[in-house]
PDB file of C-alpha atoms in Angstrom:
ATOM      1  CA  UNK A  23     -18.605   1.764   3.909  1.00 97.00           C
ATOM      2  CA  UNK A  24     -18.038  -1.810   4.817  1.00 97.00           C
ATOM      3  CA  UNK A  25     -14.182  -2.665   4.780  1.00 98.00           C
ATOM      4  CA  UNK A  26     -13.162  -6.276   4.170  1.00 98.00           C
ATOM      5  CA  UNK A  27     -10.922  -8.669   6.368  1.00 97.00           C
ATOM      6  CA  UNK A  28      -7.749  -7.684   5.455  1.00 97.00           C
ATOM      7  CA  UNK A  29      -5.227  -9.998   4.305  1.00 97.00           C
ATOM      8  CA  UNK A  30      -1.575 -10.338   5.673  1.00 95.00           C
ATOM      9  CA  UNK A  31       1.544  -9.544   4.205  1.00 97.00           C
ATOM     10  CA  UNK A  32       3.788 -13.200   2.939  1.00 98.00           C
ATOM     11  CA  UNK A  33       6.832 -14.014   4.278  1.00 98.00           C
ATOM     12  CA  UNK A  34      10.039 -13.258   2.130  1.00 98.00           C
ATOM     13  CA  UNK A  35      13.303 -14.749   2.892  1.00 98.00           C
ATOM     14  CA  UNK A  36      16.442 -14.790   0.347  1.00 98.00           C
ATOM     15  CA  UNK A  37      16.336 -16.692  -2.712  1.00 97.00           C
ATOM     16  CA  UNK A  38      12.805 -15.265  -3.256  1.00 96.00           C
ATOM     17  CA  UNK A  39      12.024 -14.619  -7.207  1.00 93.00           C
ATOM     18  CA  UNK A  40       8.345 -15.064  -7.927  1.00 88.00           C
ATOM     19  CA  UNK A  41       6.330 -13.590 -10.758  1.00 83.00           C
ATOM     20  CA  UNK A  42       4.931 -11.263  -8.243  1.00 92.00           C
ATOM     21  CA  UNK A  43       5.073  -8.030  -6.601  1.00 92.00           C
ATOM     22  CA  UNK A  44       6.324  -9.020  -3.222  1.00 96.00           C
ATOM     23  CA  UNK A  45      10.164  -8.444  -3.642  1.00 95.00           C
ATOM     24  CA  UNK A  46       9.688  -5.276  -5.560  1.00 93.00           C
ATOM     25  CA  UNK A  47       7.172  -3.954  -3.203  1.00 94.00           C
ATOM     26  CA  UNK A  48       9.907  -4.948  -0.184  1.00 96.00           C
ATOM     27  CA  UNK A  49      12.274  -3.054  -2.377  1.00 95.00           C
ATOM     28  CA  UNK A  50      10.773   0.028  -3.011  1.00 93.00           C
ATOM     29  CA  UNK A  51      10.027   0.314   0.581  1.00 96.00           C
ATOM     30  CA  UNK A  52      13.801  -0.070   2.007  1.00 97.00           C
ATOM     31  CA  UNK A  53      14.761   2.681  -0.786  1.00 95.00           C
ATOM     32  CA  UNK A  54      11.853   4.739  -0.013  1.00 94.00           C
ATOM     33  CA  UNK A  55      12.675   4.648   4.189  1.00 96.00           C
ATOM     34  CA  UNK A  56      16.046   3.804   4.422  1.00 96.00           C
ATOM     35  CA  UNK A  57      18.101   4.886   1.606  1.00 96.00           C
ATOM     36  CA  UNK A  58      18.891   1.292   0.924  1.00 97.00           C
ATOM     37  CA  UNK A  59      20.239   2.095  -2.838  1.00 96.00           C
ATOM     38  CA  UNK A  60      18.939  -1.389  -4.196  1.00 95.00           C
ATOM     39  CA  UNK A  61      17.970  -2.233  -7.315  1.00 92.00           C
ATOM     40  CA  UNK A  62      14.032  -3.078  -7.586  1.00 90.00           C
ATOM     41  CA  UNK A  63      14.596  -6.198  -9.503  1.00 90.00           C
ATOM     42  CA  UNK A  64      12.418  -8.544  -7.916  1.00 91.00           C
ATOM     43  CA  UNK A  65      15.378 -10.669  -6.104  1.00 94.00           C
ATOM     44  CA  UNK A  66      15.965 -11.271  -2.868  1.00 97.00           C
ATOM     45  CA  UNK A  67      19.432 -11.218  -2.711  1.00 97.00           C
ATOM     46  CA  UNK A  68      22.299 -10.546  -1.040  1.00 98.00           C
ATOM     47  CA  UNK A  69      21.766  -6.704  -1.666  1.00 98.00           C
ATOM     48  CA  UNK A  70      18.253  -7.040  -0.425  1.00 97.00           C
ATOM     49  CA  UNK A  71      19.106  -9.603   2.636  1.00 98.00           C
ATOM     50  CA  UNK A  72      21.651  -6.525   3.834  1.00 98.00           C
ATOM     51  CA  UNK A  73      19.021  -3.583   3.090  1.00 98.00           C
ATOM     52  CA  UNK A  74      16.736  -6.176   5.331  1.00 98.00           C
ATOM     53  CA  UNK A  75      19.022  -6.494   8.138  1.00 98.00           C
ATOM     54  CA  UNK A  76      20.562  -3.102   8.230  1.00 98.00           C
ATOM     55  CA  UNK A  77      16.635  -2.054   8.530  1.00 98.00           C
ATOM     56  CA  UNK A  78      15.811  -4.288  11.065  1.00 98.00           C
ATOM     57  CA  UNK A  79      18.682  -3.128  12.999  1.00 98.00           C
ATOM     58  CA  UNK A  80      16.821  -0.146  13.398  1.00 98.00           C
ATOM     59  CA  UNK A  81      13.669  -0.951  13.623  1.00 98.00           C
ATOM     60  CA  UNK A  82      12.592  -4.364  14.912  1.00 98.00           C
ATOM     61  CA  UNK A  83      13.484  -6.655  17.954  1.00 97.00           C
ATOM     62  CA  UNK A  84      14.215  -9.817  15.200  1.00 97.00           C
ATOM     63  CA  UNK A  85      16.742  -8.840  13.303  1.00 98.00           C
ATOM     64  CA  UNK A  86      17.325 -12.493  10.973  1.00 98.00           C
ATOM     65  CA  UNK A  87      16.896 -11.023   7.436  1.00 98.00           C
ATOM     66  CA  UNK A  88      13.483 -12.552   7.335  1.00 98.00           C
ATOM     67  CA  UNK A  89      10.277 -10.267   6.433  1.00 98.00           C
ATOM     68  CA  UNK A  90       8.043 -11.523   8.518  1.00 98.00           C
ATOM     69  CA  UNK A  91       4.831  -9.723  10.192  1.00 98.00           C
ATOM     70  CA  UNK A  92       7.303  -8.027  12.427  1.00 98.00           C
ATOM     71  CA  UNK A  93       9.120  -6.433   9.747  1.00 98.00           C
ATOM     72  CA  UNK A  94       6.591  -5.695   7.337  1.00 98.00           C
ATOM     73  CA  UNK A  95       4.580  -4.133  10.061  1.00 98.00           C
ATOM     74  CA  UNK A  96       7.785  -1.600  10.331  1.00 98.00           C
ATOM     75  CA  UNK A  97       7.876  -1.100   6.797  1.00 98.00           C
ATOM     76  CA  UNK A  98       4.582  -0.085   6.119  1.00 98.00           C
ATOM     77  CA  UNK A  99       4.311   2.190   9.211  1.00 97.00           C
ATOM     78  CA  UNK A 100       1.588  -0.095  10.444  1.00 97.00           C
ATOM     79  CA  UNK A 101       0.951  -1.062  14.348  1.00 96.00           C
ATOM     80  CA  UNK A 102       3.577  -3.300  15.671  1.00 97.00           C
ATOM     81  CA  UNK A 103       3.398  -7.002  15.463  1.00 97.00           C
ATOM     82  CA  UNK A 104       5.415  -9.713  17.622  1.00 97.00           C
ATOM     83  CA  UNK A 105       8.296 -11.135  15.039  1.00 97.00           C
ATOM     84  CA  UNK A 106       6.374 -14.324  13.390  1.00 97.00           C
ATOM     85  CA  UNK A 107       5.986 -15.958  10.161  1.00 98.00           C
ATOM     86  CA  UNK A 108       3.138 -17.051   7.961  1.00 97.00           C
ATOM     87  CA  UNK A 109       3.600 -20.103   8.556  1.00 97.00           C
ATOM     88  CA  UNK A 110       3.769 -21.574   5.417  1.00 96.00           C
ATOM     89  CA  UNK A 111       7.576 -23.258   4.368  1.00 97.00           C
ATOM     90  CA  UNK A 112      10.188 -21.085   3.010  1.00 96.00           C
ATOM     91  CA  UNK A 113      10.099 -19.775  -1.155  1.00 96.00           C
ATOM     92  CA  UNK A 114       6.924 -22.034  -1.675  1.00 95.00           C
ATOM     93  CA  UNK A 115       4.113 -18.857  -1.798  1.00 94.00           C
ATOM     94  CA  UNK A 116       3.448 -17.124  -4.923  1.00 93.00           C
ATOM     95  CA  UNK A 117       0.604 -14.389  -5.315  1.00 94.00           C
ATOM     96  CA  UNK A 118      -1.597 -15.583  -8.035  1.00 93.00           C
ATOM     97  CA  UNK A 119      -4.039 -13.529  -9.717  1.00 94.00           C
ATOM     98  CA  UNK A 120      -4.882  -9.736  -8.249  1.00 94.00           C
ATOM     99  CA  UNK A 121      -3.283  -8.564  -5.459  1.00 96.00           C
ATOM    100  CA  UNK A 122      -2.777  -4.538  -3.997  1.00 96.00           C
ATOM    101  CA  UNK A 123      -1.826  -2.542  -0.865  1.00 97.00           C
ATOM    102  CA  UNK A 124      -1.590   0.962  -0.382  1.00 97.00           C
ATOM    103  CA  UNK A 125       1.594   1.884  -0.441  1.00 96.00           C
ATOM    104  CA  UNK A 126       1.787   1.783   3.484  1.00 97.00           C
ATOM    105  CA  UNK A 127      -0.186   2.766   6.056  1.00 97.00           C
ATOM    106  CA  UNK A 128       1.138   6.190   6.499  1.00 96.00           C
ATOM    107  CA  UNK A 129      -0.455   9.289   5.893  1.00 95.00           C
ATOM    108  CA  UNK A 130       2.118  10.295   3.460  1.00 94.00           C
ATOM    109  CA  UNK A 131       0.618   7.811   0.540  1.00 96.00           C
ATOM    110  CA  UNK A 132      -1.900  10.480   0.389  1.00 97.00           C
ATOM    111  CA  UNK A 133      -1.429  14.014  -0.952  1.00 97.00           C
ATOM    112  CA  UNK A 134      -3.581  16.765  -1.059  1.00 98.00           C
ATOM    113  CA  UNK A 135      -3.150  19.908  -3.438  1.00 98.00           C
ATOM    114  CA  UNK A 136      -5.326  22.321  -2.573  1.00 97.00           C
ATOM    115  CA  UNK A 137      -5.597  24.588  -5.257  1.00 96.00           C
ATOM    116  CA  UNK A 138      -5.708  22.395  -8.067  1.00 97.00           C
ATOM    117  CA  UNK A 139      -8.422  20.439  -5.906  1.00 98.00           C
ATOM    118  CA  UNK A 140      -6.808  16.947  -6.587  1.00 97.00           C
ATOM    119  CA  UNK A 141      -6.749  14.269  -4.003  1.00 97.00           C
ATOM    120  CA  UNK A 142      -4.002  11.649  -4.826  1.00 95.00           C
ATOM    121  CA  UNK A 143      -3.616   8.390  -3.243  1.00 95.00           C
ATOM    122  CA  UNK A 144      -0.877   5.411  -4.170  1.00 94.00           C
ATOM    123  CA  UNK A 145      -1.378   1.444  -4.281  1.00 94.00           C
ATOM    124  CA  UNK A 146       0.675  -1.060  -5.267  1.00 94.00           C
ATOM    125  CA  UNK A 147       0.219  -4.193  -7.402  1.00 93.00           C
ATOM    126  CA  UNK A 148       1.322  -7.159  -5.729  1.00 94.00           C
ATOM    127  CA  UNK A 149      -0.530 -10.532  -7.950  1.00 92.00           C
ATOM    128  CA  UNK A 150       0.885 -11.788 -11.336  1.00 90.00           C
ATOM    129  CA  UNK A 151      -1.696  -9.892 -13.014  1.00 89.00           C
ATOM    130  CA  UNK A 152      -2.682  -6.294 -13.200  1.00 87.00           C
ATOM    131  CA  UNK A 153      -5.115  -4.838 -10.912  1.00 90.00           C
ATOM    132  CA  UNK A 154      -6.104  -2.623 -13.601  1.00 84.00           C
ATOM    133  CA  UNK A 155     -10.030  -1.262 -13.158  1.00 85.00           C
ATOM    134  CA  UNK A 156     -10.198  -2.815 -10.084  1.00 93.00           C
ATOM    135  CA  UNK A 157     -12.152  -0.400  -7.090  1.00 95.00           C
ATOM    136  CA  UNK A 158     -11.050   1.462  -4.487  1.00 97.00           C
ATOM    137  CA  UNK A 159     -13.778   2.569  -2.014  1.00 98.00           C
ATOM    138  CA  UNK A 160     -13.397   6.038  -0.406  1.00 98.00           C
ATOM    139  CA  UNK A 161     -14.877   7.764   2.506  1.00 98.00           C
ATOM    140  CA  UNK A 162     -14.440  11.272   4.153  1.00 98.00           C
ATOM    141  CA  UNK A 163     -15.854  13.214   7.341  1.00 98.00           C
ATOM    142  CA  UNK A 164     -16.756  16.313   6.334  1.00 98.00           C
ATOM    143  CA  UNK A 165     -17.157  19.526   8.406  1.00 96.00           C
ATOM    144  CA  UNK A 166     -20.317  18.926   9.811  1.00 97.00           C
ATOM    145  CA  UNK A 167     -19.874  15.376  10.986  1.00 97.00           C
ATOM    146  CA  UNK A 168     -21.674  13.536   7.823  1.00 98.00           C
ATOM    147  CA  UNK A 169     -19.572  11.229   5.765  1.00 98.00           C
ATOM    148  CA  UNK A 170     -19.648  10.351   2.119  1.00 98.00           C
ATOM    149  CA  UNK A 171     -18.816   7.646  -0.028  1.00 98.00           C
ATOM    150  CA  UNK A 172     -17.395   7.047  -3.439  1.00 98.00           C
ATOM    151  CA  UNK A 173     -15.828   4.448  -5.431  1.00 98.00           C
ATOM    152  CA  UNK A 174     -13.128   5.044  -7.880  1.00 96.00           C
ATOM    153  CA  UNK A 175     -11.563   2.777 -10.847  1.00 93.00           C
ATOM    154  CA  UNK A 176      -7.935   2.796 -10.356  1.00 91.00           C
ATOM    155  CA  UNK A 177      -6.779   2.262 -13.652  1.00 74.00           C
ATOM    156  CA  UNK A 178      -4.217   1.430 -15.790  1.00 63.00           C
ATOM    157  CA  UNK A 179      -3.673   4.808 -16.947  1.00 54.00           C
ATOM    158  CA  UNK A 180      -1.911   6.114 -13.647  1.00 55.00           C
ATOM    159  CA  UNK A 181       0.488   2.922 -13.538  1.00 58.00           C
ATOM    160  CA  UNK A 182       3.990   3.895 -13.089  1.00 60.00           C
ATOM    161  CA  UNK A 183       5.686   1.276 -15.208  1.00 60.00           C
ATOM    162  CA  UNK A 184       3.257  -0.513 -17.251  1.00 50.00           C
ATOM    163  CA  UNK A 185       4.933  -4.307 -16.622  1.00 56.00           C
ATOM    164  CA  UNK A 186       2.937  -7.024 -18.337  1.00 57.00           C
ATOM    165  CA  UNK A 187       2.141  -9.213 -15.081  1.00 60.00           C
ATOM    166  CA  UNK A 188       1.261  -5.732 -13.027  1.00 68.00           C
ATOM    167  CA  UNK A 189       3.363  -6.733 -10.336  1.00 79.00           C
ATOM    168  CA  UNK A 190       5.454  -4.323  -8.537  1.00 84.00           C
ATOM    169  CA  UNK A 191       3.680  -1.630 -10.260  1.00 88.00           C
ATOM    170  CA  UNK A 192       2.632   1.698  -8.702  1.00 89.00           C
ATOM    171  CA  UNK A 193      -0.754   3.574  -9.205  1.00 90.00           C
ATOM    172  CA  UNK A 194      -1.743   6.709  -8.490  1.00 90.00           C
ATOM    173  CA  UNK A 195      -5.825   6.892  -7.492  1.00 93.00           C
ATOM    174  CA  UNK A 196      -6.374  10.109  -8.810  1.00 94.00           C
ATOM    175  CA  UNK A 197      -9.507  11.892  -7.420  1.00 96.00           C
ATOM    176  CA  UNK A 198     -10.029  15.287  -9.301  1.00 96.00           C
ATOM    177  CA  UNK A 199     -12.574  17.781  -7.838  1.00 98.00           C
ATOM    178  CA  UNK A 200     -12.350  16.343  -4.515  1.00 98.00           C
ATOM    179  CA  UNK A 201     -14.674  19.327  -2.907  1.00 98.00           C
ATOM    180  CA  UNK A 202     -17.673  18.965  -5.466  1.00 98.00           C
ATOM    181  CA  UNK A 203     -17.071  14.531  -5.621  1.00 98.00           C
ATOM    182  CA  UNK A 204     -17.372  14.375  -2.152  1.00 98.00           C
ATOM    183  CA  UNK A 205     -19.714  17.206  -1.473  1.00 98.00           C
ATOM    184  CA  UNK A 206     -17.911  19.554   0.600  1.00 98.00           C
ATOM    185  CA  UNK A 207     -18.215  23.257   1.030  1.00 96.00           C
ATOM    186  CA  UNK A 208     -16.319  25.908  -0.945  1.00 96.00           C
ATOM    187  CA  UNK A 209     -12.202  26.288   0.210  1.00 95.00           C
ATOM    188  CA  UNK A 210     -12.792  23.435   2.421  1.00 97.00           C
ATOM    189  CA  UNK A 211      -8.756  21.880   3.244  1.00 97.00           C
ATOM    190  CA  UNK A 212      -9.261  18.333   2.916  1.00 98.00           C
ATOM    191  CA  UNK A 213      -5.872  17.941   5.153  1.00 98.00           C
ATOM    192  CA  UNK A 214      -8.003  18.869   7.625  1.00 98.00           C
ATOM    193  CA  UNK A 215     -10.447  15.933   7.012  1.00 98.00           C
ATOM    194  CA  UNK A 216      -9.829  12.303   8.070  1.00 98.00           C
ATOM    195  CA  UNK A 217     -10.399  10.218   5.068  1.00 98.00           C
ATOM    196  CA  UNK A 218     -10.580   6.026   5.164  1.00 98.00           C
ATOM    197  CA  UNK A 219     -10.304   4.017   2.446  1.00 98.00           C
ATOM    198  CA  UNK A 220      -9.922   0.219   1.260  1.00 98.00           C
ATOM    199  CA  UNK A 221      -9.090  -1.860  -1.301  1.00 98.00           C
ATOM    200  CA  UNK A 222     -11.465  -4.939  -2.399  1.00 98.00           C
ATOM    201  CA  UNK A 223     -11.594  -8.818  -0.650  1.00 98.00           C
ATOM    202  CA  UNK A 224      -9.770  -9.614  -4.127  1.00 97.00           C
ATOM    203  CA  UNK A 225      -7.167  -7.303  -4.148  1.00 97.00           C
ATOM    204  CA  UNK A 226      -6.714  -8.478  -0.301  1.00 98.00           C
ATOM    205  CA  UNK A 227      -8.902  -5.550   1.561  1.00 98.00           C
ATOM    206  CA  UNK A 228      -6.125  -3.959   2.578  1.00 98.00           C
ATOM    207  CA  UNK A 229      -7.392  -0.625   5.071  1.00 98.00           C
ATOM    208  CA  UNK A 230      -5.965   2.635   5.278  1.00 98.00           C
ATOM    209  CA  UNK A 231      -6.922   5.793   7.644  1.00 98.00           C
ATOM    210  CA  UNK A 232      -5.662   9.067   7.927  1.00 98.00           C
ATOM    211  CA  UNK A 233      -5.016  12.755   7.031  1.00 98.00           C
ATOM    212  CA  UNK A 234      -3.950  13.980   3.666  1.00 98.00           C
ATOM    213  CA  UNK A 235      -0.901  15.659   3.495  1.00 98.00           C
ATOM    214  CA  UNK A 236      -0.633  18.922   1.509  1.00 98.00           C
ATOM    215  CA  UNK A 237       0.939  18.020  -1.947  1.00 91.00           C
TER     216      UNK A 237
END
């Protein structure tokens, strides 16, 4: 289990409107935390720029309608960052090729359901082309202090809306028989466990550690 350098988050302003997954991915995540009632459309505009603000209002110490590190750090339930850019000058990035995040860095992105022995984990596409059977690598503590390590296709099957480019798109990493994959003894809870998991270097090697919630 050897987690990649993970890759930061772009900056979005408004008047963003790439082939990408950024905008819808900023999008889903206002609706999902704040109620923001936007439309996941993949523009940064004015409705965005106020979901942005009204969230930052909230939740950051820079509040300038600008996603920055700051702001995405608040959004994805990550550990705080000082507000800052990346640098690079305003609407000229564009994620080409494969790109993917968990959803955030919460332990809600990962559900549990105990009886039906299914361990369920979202991503999110973020390039201008699918991330269809790309890897996701992960490991869990068991009981008795070992640890063990699997890799999973995530697959276009469990894509929520099946866009051409992939971007924006949801998937669910679906990990059925979760005791016998990852070796664990009879009616053990895996909320109980603390799982980590990443994503490839070409996806982005994005990191995520936690608890399962029951689902």
């Amino acid at each position: 289990f050897n987690p990649p350098t993970e890759s930061k988050q772009p900056t979005l302003r408004k008047g963003d409107e790439n082939a990408d997954g950024w905008v819808e991915y900023l999008q889903t995540m206002l609706n999902k935390l704040d109620n923001a009632g936007i439309g996941v459309d993949g523009q940064f505009g004015n409705g965005t720029y106020k979901a942005v603000i009204a969230f930052q209002k909230k939740n950051c110490k820079a509040v300038d309608g600008i996603v920055g590190n700051e702001t995405w750090a608040a959004l994805r339930g990550a550990p705080p960052e000082k507000p800052s850019t990346d640098g690079r000058e305003p609407h000229t990035y564009e994620e080409t090729g494969r790109e993917g995040r968990w959803m955030s860095e919460r332990s809600t992105i990962a559900t549990y359901d105990a009886k039906a022995d299914k361990l369920v984990m979202l991503i999110v596409s973020l390039g201008d082309e699918p991330i269809d059977d790309a890897e996701a690598t992960v490991q869990v503590h068991r009981p008795d202090g070992s640890k063990a390590v699997e890799t999973f296709k995530i697959g276009r099957a469990d894509r929520t809306s099946g866009s051409d480019s992939g971007g924006g798109d949801e998937h669910s990493l679906k990990i059925s028989k979760a005791r016998e994959v990852f070796d664990l003894p009879d009616g053990t809870d895996l909320t109980t466990l603390e799982i980590e998991a990443y994503l490839p270097a070409e996806l982005g090697g994005d990191y995520w550690k936690g608890k399962p919630v029951a689902g």
